[in-house]
Tab-separated table of C-alpha atoms in Angstrom:
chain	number	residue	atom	x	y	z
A	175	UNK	CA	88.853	117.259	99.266
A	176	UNK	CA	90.926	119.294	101.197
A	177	UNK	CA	94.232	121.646	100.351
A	178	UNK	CA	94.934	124.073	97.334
A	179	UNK	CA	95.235	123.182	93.605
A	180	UNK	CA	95.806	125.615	90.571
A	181	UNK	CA	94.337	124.407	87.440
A	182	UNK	CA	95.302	125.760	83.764
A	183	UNK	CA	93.662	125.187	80.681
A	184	UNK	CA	94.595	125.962	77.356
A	185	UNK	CA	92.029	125.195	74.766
A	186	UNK	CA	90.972	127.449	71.829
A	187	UNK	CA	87.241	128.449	71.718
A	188	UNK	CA	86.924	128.485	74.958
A	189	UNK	CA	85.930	131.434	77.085
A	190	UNK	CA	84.754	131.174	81.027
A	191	UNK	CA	83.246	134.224	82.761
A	192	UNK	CA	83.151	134.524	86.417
A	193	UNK	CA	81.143	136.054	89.181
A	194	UNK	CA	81.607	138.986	91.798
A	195	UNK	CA	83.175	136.417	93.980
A	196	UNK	CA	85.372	134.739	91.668
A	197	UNK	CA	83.260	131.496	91.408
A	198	UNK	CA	82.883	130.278	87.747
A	199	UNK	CA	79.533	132.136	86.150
A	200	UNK	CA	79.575	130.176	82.795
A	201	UNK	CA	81.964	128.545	80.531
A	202	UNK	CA	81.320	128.448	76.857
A	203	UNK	CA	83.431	127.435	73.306
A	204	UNK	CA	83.385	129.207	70.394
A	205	UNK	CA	83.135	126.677	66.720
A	206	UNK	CA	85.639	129.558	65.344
A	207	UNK	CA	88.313	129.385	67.099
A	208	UNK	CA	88.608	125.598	67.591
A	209	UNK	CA	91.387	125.492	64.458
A	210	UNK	CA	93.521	128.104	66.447
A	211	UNK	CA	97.424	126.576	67.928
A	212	UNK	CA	97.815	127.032	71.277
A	213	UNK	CA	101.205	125.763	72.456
A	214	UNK	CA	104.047	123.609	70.872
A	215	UNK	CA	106.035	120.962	71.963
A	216	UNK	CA	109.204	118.517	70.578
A	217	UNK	CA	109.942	115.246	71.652
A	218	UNK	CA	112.071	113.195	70.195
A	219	UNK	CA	112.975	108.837	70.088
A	220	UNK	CA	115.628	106.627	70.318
A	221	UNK	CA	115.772	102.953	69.354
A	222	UNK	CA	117.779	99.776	68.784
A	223	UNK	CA	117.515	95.995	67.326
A	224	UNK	CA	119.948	93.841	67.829
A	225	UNK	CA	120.404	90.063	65.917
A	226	UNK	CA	121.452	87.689	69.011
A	227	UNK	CA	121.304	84.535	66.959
A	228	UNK	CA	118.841	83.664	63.854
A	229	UNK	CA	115.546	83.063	65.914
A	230	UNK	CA	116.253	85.670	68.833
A	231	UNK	CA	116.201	89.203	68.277
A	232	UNK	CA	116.377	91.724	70.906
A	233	UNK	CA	115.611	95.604	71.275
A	234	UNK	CA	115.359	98.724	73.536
A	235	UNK	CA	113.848	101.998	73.176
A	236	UNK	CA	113.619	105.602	74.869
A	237	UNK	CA	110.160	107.554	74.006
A	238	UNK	CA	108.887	110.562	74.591
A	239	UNK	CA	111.681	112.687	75.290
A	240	UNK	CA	110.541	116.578	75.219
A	241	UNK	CA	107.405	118.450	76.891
A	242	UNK	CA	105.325	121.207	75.402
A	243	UNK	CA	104.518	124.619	76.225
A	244	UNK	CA	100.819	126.326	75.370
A	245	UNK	CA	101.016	130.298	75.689
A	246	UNK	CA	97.493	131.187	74.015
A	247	UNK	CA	93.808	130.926	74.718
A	248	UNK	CA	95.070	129.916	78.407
A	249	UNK	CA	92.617	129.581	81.327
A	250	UNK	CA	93.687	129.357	85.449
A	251	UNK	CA	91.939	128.455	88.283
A	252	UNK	CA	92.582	128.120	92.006
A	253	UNK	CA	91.101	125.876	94.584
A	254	UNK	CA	91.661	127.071	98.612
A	255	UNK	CA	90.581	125.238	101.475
A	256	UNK	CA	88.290	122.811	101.609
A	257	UNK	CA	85.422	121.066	99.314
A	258	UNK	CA	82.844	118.531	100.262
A	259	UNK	CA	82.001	115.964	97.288
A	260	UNK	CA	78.704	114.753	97.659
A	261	UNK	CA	78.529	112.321	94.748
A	262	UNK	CA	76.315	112.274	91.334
A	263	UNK	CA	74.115	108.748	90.762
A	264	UNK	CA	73.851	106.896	87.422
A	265	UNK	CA	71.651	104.762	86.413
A	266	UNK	CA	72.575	102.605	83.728
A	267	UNK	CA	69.239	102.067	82.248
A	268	UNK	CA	68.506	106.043	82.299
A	269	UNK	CA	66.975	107.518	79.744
A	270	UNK	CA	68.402	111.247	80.912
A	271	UNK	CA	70.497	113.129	78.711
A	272	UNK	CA	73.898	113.343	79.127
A	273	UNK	CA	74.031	116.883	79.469
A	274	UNK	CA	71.619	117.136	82.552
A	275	UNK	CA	74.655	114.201	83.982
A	276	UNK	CA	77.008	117.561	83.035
A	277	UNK	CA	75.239	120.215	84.147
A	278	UNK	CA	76.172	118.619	87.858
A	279	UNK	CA	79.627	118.803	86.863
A	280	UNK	CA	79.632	122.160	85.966
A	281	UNK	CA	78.018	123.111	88.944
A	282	UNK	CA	80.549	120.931	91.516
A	283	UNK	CA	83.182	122.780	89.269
A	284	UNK	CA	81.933	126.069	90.210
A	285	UNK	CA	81.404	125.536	93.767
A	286	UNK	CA	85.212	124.342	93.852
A	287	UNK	CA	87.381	126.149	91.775
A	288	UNK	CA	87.611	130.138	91.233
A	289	UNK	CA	88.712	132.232	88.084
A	290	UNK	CA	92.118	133.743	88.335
A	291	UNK	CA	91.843	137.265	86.460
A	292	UNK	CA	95.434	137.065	85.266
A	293	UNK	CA	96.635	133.718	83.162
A	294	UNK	CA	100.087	132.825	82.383
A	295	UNK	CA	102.089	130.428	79.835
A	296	UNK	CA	102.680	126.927	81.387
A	297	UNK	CA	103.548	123.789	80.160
A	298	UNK	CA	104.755	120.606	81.039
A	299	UNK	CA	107.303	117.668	79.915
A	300	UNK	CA	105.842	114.045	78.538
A	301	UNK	CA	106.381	111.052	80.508
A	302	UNK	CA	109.313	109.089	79.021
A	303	UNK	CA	108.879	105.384	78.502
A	304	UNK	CA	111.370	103.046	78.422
A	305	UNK	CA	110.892	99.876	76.697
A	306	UNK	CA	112.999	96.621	76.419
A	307	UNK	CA	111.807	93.472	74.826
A	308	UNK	CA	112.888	89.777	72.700
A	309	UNK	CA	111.355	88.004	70.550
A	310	UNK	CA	111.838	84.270	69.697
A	311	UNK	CA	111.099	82.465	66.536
A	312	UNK	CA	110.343	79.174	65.020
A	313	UNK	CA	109.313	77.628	61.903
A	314	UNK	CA	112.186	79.819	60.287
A	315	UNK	CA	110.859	82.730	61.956
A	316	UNK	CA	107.317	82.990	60.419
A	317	UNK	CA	105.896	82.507	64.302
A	318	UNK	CA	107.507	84.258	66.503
A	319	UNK	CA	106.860	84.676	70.716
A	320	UNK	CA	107.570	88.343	72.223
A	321	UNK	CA	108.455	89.425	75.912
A	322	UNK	CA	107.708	93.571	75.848
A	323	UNK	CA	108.259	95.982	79.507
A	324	UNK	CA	107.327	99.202	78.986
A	325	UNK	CA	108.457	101.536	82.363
A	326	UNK	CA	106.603	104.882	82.163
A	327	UNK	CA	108.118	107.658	84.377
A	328	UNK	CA	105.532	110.197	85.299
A	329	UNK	CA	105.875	113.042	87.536
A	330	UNK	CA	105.557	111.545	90.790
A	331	UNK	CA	105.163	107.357	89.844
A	332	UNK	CA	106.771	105.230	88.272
A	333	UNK	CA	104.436	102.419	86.257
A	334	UNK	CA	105.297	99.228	84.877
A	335	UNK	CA	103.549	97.216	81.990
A	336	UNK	CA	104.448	93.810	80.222
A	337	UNK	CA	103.200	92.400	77.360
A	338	UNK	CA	103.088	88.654	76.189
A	339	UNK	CA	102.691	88.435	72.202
A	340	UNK	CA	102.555	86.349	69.200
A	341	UNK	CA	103.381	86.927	65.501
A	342	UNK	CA	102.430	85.083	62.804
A	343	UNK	CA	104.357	86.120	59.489
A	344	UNK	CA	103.289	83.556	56.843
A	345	UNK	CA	104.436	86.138	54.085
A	346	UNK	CA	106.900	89.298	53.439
A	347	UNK	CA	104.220	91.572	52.625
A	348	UNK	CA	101.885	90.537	55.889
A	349	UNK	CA	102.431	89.701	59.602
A	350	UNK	CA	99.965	89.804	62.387
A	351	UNK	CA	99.916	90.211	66.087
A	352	UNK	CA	98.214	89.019	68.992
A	353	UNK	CA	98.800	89.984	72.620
A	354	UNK	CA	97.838	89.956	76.253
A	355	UNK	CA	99.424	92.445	78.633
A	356	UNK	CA	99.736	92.877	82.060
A	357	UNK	CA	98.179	97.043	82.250
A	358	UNK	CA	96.837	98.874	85.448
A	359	UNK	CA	97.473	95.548	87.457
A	360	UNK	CA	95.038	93.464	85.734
A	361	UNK	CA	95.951	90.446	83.468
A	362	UNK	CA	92.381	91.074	81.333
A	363	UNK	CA	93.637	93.105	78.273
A	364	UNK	CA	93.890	91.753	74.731
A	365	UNK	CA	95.630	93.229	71.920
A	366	UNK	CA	96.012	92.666	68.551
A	367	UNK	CA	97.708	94.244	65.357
A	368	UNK	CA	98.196	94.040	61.355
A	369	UNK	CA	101.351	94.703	59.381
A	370	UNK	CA	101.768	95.314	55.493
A	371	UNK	CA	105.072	95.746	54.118
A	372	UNK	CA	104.495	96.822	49.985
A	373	UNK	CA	107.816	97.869	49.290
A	374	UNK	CA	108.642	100.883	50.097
A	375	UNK	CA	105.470	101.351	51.764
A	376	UNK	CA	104.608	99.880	55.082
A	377	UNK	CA	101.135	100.828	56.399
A	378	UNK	CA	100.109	99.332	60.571
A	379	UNK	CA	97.445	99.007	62.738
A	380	UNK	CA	97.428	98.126	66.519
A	381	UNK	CA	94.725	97.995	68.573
A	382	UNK	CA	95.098	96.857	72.320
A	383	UNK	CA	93.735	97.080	75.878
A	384	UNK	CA	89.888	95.614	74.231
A	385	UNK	CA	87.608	95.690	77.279
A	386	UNK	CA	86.769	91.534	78.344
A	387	UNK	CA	83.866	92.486	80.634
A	388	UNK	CA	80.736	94.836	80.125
A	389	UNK	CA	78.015	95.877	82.757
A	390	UNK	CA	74.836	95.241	80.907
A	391	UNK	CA	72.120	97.351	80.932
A	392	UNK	CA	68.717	97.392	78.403
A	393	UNK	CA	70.610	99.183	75.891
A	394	UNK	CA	73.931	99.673	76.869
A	395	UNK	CA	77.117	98.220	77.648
A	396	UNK	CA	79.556	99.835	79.750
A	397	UNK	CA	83.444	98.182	79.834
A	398	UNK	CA	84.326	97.196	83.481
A	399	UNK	CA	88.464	97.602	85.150
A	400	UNK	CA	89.674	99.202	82.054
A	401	UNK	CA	88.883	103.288	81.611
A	402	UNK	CA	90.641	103.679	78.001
A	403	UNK	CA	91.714	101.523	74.221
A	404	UNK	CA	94.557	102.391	72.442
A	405	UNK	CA	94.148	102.264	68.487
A	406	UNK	CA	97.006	103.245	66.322
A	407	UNK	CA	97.359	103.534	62.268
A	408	UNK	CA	100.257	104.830	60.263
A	409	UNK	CA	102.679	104.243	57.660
A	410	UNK	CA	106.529	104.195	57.076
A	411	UNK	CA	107.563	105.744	53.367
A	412	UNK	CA	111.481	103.855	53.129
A	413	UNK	CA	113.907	105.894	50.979
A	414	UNK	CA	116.551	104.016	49.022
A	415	UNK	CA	120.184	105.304	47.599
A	416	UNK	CA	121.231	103.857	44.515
A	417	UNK	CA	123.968	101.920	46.343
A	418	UNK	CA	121.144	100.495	48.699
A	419	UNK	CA	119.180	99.816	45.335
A	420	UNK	CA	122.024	97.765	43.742
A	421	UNK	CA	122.794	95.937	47.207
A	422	UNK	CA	119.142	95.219	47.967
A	423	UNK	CA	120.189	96.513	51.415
A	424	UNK	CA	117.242	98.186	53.292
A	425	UNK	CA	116.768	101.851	54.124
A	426	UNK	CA	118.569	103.559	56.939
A	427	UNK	CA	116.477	106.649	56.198
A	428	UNK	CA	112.218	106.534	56.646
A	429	UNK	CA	109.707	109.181	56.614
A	430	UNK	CA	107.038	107.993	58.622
A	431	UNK	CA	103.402	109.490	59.312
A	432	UNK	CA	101.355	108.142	62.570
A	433	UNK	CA	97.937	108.843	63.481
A	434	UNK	CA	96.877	108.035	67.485
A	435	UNK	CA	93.984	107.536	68.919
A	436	UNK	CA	93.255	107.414	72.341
């Protein structure tokens, strides 16, 4: 590996000692301080649906507009020069603990970075994502077919995703979601999702890129070309005027709560 790299950290707990020659000595977190903020950030969305005929509906949508900033429990390191990678072997059907696997992490960490006595603020902005998509229905809409691109702009790449879907909505109150999606240049990822709509309370859950193939070992199953799932829950509260209430027309205002998991 060779050329320089800074690397900053900012994670409460944590506190990393260093020896005479600036190598990494030890790094070790603290339960106590775990509940600490270090940084905020804003970001904000934009979106739009628009009605092209009674069985094709189309919509666009900006995400992840803002960036965040962490000026507490903040950790830098520098790399200089040059660093020879010798590799760590697994075996899958290892009984050795995980941290012994970690403890040569640590160490290749060590050899490579060093401890910068003085730490700064940094922070950096999300990567927007742009997403455009139509959906097509039949059977009065109750099965619908959806084309999704997502284009995520990172710092240096752009990326490009697409998403084939179905959506069965046999009733108001449920619809469900199937999908298979073109991700990290691999048709191989399945998705799939529940909707409940109770009135003024809509609860979701999405799950998607479900790993299709598995290196087996005696006890253990490890997912192969795929290094992440996506699982999302949350619910939409919808807040009505009394003019909406005696129009039946739907909420233009929602307070809405998401967990993510990643």
């Amino acid at each position: 590996l060779s050329g320089d790299a800074d690397l900053y950290v900012s994670a409460p707990g944590l506190n990393v000692s260093a020896n005479e020659d600036g190598t990494i000595d030890d790094v070790e977190f603290e339960s106590d301080g775990l509940s600490a903020s270090s940084g905020k950030g804003f970001a904000v969305d934009f979106g739009a649906t628009y009605k092209f005929s009674d069985n094709i509906t189309l919509s666009a949508s900006v995400l992840d507009l803002g960036g965040v900033k962490y000026r507490k429990n903040v950790h830098s390191f520098s790399k200089d020069g040059d660093f020879v990678f010798e590799g760590l072997e697994y075996d899958i059907n290892d009984d050795k603990d995980f941290d012994e696997y970690f403890d040569q992490y640590g160490d290749m960490l060590s050899d490579m970075y060093h401890v910068n006595s003085k730490s700064s603020s940094f922070g950096y902005r999300t990567a927007p994502k742009i997403l455009i998509g139509g959906e097509y229905g039949i059977w009065d809409n109750k099965t619908t077919f959806g084309l999704l691109s997502k284009t995520r702009f990172d710092y240096s790449k752009v990326s490009e995703e697409l998403m084939l879907s179905a959506n069965f909505k046999p009733w108001r109150i449920f619809s469900m979601s199937l999908s298979y999606s073109l991700l990290d240049g691999h048709w191989s990822n399945l998705g799939a999702g529940m909707n409940l709509n109770l009135g003024a309370f809509n609860w979701f859950m999405v799950l998607d890129q479900v790993p299709l193939r598995y290196a087996k070992g005696e006890s253990l199953s490890i997912p192969l070309r795929t290094n992440h799932m996506n699982f999302a829950m949350g619910f939409n509260i919808s807040v009505r005027d009394k003019a909406d209430r005696r129009s039946g027309r739907k909420a233009e205002t929602e307070v809405t709560a998401v967990q993510v998991v990643e």
